[in-house]
């Protein structure tokens, strides 16, 4: 059975590369998608890549990834990181591991960004590596879920 990861992006990430390049860089969401596909392919994983500006749609996709038995979710919840009980509850309700990714280091920014409703229910959190955080998250998931290598018998 082919293995796949969901990469979910929250509100305003469709604007990546078009505004605030000092914080988020010049790369676009299309570039992020290409990076995710390349990284996943190196681990024999395929990618379901999505972005939404709507909280409920992100909740639906978290449930969908679990139902379809994705090996994991890479989630950049955008501004919902700091507000969304619904996304927190959705992650808590499913068994698929979620890696929280932020392009920027949210702890080095405004106080309101220091709280994440996602972090307590995420398997891991990555932030501050720019878009490379997505690649690190996929590699982490692939390593976590890889079948243990067999030792040659003597
Ligand atoms: O650093 C991240 O990845 C964030 O999740 C990005 C969110 C922000 O609310 C979080 O605190 C940290 C914002 C996404 C909006 O991205 C834009 C990109 C370009 C121009 C404007 C917004």
Coordinates of C-alpha atoms and ligand atoms in Angstrom, one line a residue:
X1 CA 0.0 0.0 0.0
X2 CA 1.5 3.4 -0.9
X3 CA 2.1 5.6 2.1
X4 CA 1.2 9.3 2.2
X5 CA 1.4 12.4 4.3
X6 CA -1.0 15.3 4.5
X7 CA 0.6 18.8 4.5
X8 CA -2.0 21.3 5.7
X9 CA -1.6 25.0 5.6
X10 CA -3.8 27.5 7.5
X11 CA -5.0 31.0 6.8
X12 CA -3.0 33.5 4.7
X13 CA -0.3 31.1 3.8
X14 CA -1.5 31.4 0.2
X15 CA 0.1 34.9 0.4
X16 CA 3.6 33.4 1.0
X17 CA 6.3 35.1 -1.1
X18 CA 4.0 38.0 -1.9
X19 CA 4.0 39.9 1.4
X20 CA 6.3 40.2 4.5
X21 CA 9.3 38.6 2.8
X22 CA 11.4 39.8 5.8
X23 CA 9.5 37.4 8.0
X24 CA 8.4 34.6 5.7
X25 CA 11.0 34.7 2.9
X26 CA 10.4 35.1 -0.8
X27 CA 9.3 31.5 -1.6
X28 CA 5.7 30.8 -2.5
X29 CA 3.4 28.1 -1.3
X30 CA 4.0 26.4 -4.7
X31 CA 7.7 26.2 -3.8
X32 CA 6.8 24.8 -0.4
X33 CA 4.6 22.1 -2.2
X34 CA 7.5 21.2 -4.5
X35 CA 9.9 20.9 -1.5
X36 CA 7.4 18.7 0.3
X37 CA 6.9 16.4 -2.7
X38 CA 10.7 16.1 -3.3
X39 CA 11.4 15.3 0.4
X40 CA 8.5 12.9 0.7
X41 CA 9.5 11.1 -2.6
X42 CA 13.0 10.5 -1.1
X43 CA 11.3 8.5 1.6
X44 CA 8.8 6.8 -0.8
X45 CA 5.9 8.8 0.5
X46 CA 3.4 10.8 -1.5
X47 CA 1.8 14.1 -0.5
X48 CA -1.7 15.5 -0.2
X49 CA -0.9 19.2 -0.1
X50 CA -3.7 21.7 0.9
X51 CA -4.3 25.3 2.1
X52 CA -7.4 26.8 3.6
X53 CA -8.4 30.1 5.1
X54 CA -11.2 28.3 7.0
X55 CA -10.9 26.7 10.4
X56 CA -13.6 24.1 9.9
X57 CA -12.1 23.0 6.6
X58 CA -8.8 22.3 8.4
X59 CA -10.7 20.3 11.0
X60 CA -12.3 18.3 8.2
X61 CA -9.0 17.6 6.7
X62 CA -7.4 16.5 10.0
X63 CA -10.2 13.9 10.3
X64 CA -9.9 12.9 6.7
X65 CA -6.1 12.2 7.0
X66 CA -6.9 10.0 10.0
X67 CA -9.7 8.1 8.2
X68 CA -7.6 7.6 5.1
X69 CA -4.7 6.3 7.3
X70 CA -2.1 8.9 6.4
X71 CA 1.2 8.2 8.1
X72 CA 1.1 11.7 9.5
X73 CA 0.1 15.3 9.1
X74 CA 2.5 18.3 8.7
X75 CA 0.4 21.2 9.9
X76 CA 1.1 24.9 9.7
X77 CA -2.0 26.2 11.3
X78 CA -1.1 29.9 10.6
X79 CA -2.9 32.3 12.9
X80 CA -5.2 29.5 14.2
X81 CA -2.2 28.2 16.1
X82 CA -2.8 30.9 18.7
X83 CA -6.6 30.7 18.9
X84 CA -8.1 27.4 17.8
X85 CA -9.7 25.1 20.3
X86 CA -11.4 23.3 17.4
X87 CA -8.1 22.4 15.8
X88 CA -6.7 21.3 19.2
X89 CA -9.7 19.1 19.8
X90 CA -9.5 17.6 16.2
X91 CA -5.9 16.6 16.7
X92 CA -6.6 15.2 20.2
X93 CA -9.5 13.1 18.7
X94 CA -7.4 11.4 16.0
X95 CA -4.5 8.9 16.2
X96 CA -2.5 10.2 13.1
X97 CA 0.6 12.0 14.3
X98 CA 0.7 15.7 13.7
X99 CA 3.9 17.7 13.3
X100 CA 3.3 21.4 13.9
X101 CA 5.5 23.6 11.6
X102 CA 6.1 27.3 11.6
X103 CA 8.2 29.1 9.1
X104 CA 9.1 31.8 11.6
X105 CA 10.2 31.4 15.2
X106 CA 6.9 32.2 17.0
X107 CA 8.7 32.6 20.3
X108 CA 10.9 35.4 19.0
X109 CA 7.8 37.4 17.9
X110 CA 4.9 39.2 19.5
X111 CA 3.6 37.8 22.9
X112 CA 0.3 36.6 21.4
X113 CA 2.3 34.2 19.2
X114 CA 4.0 32.6 22.1
X115 CA 1.0 30.4 22.9
X116 CA 0.1 27.5 20.7
X117 CA -3.1 25.6 21.1
X118 CA -1.6 22.9 18.8
X119 CA 1.7 22.3 20.5
X120 CA 0.2 20.3 23.5
X121 CA -1.4 17.8 21.1
X122 CA 1.3 17.7 18.4
X123 CA 3.8 14.9 18.2
X124 CA 6.5 17.6 17.7
X125 CA 6.9 21.2 16.8
X126 CA 9.4 22.8 14.4
X127 CA 9.8 26.6 14.0
X128 CA 12.3 29.1 12.8
X129 CA 13.9 27.1 9.9
X130 CA 12.0 28.9 7.2
X131 CA 10.3 26.6 4.7
X132 CA 12.9 23.9 5.4
X133 CA 10.8 23.2 8.5
X134 CA 8.4 21.4 6.2
X135 CA 11.1 19.1 4.9
X136 CA 12.4 18.4 8.4
X137 CA 8.9 17.5 9.5
X138 CA 8.4 15.1 6.6
X139 CA 11.8 13.5 7.3
X140 CA 10.9 13.2 11.0
X141 CA 7.6 11.5 10.1
X142 CA 9.2 9.2 7.7
X143 CA 11.9 8.2 10.2
X144 CA 9.3 7.7 12.9
X145 CA 7.0 5.5 10.8
X146 CA 9.7 3.5 8.9
X147 CA 9.6 -0.2 9.4
X148 CA 12.6 -1.3 11.5
X149 CA 15.5 -2.5 9.4
X150 CA 16.1 -6.2 9.6
X151 CA 19.4 -7.4 10.9
X152 CA 21.1 -10.0 8.8
X153 CA 20.9 -13.4 10.5
X154 CA 24.1 -15.1 11.4
Ligands
LIG1 O1 5.6 31.2 11.1 C1 4.6 30.7 10.7 O2 4.6 29.7 9.8 C2 3.2 31.1 11.2 O3 2.4 29.9 11.4 C3 2.6 32.0 10.0 C4 1.3 32.6 10.4 C5 1.4 33.3 11.8 O4 0.1 33.8 12.1 C6 1.9 32.4 12.8 O5 2.0 33.2 14.0 C7 3.3 31.9 12.5 C8 0.9 33.6 9.4 C9 0.7 33.1 8.0 C10 0.5 34.2 7.1 O6 1.5 34.2 6.2 C11 1.7 35.3 5.4 C12 2.6 35.1 4.4 C13 2.9 36.2 3.7 C14 2.3 37.4 3.8 C15 1.4 37.6 4.8 C16 1.1 36.5 5.6

